Short mmCIF file of C-alpha atoms in Angstrom, two decimals:
data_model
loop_
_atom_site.label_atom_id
_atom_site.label_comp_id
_atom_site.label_asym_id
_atom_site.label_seq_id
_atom_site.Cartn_x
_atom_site.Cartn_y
_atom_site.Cartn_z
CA UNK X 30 -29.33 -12.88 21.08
CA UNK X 31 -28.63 -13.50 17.22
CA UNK X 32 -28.33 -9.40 17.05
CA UNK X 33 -25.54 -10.03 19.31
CA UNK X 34 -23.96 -12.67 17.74
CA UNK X 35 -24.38 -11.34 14.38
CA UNK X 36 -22.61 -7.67 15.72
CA UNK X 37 -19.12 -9.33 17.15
CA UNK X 38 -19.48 -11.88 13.75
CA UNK X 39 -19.41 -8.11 11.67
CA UNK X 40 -16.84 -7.03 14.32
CA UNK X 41 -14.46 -9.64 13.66
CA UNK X 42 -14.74 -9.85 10.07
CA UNK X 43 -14.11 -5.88 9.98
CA UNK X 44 -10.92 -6.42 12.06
CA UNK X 45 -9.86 -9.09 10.07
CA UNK X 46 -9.98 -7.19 6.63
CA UNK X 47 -8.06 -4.43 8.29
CA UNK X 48 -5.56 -6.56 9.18
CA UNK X 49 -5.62 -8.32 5.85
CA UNK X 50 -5.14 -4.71 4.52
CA UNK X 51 -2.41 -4.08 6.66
CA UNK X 52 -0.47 -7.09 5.37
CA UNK X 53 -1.03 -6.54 1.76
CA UNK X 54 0.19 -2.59 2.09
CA UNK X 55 3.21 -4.10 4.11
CA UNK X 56 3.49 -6.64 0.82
CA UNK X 57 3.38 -3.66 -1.67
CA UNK X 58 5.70 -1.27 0.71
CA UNK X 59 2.99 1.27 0.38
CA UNK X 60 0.05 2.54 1.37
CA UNK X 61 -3.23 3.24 -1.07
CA UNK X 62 -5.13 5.31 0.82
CA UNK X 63 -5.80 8.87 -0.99
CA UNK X 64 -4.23 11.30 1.59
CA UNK X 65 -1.60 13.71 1.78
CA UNK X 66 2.35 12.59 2.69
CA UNK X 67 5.95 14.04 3.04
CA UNK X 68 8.89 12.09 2.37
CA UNK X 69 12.29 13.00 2.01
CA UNK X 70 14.72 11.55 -0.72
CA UNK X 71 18.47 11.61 -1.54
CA UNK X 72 19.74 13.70 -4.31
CA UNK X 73 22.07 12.53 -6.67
CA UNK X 74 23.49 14.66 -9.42
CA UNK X 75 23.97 11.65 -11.84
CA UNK X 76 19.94 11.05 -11.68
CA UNK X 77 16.93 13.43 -12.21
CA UNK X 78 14.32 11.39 -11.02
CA UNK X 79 12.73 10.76 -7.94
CA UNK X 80 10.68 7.92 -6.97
CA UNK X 81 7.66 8.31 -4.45
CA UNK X 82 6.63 6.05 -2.38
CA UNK X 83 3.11 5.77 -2.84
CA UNK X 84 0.85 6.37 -6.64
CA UNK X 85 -1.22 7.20 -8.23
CA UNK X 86 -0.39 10.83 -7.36
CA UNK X 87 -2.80 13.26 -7.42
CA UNK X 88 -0.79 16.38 -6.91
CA UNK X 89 2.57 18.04 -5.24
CA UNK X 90 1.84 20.22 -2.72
CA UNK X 91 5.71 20.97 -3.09
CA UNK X 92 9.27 19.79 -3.42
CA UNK X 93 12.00 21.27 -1.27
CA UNK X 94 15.56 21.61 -1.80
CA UNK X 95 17.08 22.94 2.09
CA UNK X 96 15.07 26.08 2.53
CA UNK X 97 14.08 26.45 -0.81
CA UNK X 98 11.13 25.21 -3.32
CA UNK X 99 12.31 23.66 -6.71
CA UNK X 100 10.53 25.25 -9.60
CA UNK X 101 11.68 22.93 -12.31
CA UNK X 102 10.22 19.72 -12.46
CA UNK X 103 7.49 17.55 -14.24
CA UNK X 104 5.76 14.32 -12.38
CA UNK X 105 5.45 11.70 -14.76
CA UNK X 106 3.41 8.19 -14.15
CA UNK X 107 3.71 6.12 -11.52
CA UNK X 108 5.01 8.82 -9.29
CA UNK X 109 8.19 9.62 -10.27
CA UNK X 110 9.75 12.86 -10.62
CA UNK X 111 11.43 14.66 -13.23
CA UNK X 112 14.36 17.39 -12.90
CA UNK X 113 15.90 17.79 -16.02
CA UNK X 114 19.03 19.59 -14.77
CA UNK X 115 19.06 17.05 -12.08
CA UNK X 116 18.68 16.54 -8.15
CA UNK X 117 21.37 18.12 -6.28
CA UNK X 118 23.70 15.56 -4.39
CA UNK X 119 22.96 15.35 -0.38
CA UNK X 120 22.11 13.20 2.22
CA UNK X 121 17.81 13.43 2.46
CA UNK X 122 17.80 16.44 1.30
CA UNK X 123 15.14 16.81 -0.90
CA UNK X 124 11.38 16.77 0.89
CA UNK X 125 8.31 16.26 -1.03
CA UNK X 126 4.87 16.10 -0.28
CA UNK X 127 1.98 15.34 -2.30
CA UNK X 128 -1.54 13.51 -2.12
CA UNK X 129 -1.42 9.90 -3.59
CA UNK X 130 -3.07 6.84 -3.63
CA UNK X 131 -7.06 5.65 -4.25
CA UNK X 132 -10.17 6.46 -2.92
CA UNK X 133 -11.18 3.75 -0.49
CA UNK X 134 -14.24 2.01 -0.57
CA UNK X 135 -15.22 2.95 3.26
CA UNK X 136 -14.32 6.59 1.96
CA UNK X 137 -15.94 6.83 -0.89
CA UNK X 138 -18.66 9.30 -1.33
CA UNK X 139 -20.98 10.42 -3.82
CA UNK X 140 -18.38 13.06 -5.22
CA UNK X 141 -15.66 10.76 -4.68
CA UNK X 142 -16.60 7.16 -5.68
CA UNK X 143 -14.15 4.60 -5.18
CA UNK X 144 -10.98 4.30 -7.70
CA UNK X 145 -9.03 1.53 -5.41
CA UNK X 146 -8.68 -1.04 -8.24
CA UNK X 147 -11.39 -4.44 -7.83
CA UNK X 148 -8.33 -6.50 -7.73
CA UNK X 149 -6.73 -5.36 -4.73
CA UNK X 150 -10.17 -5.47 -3.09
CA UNK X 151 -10.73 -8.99 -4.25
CA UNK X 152 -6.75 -9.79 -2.85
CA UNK X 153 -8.30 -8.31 0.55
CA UNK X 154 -11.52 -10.63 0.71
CA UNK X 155 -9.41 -13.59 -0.24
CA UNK X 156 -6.80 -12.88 2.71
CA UNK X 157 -9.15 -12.40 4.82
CA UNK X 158 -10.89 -15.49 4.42
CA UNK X 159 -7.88 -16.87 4.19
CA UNK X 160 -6.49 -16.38 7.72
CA UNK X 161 -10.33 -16.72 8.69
CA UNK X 162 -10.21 -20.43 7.71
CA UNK X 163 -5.99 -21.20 8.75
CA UNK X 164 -5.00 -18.88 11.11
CA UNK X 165 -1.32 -20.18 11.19
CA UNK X 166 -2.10 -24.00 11.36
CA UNK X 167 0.62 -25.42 8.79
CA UNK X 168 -0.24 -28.83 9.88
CA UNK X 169 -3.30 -31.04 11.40
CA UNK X 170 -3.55 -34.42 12.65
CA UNK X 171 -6.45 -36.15 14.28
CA UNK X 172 -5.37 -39.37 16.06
CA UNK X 173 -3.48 -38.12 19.03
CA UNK X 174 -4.57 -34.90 18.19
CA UNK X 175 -1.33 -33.02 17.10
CA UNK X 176 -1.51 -28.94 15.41
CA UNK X 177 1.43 -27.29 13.98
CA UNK X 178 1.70 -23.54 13.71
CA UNK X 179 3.81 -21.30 11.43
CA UNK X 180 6.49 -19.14 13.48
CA UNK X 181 6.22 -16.67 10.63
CA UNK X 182 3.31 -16.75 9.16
CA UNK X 183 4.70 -18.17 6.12
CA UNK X 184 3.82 -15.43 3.74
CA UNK X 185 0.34 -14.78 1.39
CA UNK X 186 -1.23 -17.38 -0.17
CA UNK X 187 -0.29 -17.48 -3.61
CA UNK X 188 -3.40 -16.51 -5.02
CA UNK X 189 -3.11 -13.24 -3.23
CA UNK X 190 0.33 -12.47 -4.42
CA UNK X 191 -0.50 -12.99 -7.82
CA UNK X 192 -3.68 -10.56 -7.50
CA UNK X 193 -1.17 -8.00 -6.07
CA UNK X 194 1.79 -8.14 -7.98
CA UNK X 195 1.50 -5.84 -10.24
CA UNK X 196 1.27 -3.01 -7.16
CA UNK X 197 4.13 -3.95 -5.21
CA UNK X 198 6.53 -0.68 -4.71
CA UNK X 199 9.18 -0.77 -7.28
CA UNK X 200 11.07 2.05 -5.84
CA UNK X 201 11.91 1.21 -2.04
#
């Protein structure tokens, strides 16, 4: 029986740090998983950067301007782009795709150890515990017995946004 137990105790907790995931890439407006993603931008004459979604960025497959590839241009930190003659001006015209982001820890393999920074795994834990211990209750009483519940969830605890701050997508 304590097999048991202790299998839907791991089951839980491993549903509950996905979901604590889920809400801190929804915090940062991006995701860190290292895989490959296409995303289409605005050009505007007036700039010659781009700014992708998700870093750090590994590589660009390529970058698209209707029909065809742009040879010109030089990806700088934090994954933004660099034209120096400039994007042309359209309406999501420009596609690029590229592999970003950090090596998990459940992906991580002998060739490919883990590069998602400690600090947004420690932001993780601490979520999940968090909603572990309150999930929702904003308010307890225990003479008449009386629970009040957050309609929105009320945010992250503000340890947790101060863990992952410094990640949050500065470009969307």
């Amino acid at each position: 029986m304590g097999v048991q137990g202790d299998s839907i105790e791991q089951e839980v907790l491993q549903i509950q740090i996905a979901a604590s995931s889920q809400v801190i890439e929804n915090y940062c407006k991006r995701s860190f998983k290292l895989q490959s993603y296409s995303e289409r931008h605005s050009g505007n004459s007036r700039s010659s950067f781009i700014n992708l979604r998700n870093y750090p960025v590994e590589s660009i497959e390529e970058v698209v301007i209707p029909g065809k590839p742009v040879g010109e241009y030089e990806l700088l930190e934090e994954g933004r782009i660099f034209c120096p003659s400039g994007w042309p001006a359209g309406e999501h015209n420009i596609k690029v795709t590229y592999t970003a982001g950090y090596v998990l820890p459940c992906d991580a393999t002998t060739e490919k150890p883990r590069t998602l920074p400690e600090v947004l795994e420690l932001a993780c834990i601490f979520h999940a515990q968090w909603m572990l211990r309150t999930p929702g209750v904003t308010a307890e009483r225990v003479g008449d017995i009386s629970v009040n519940y957050s309609a929105d969830g009320e945010g992250l605890p503000p340890t947790v946004v101060s863990l992952i701050s410094p990640y949050v997508g500065r470009w969307v």
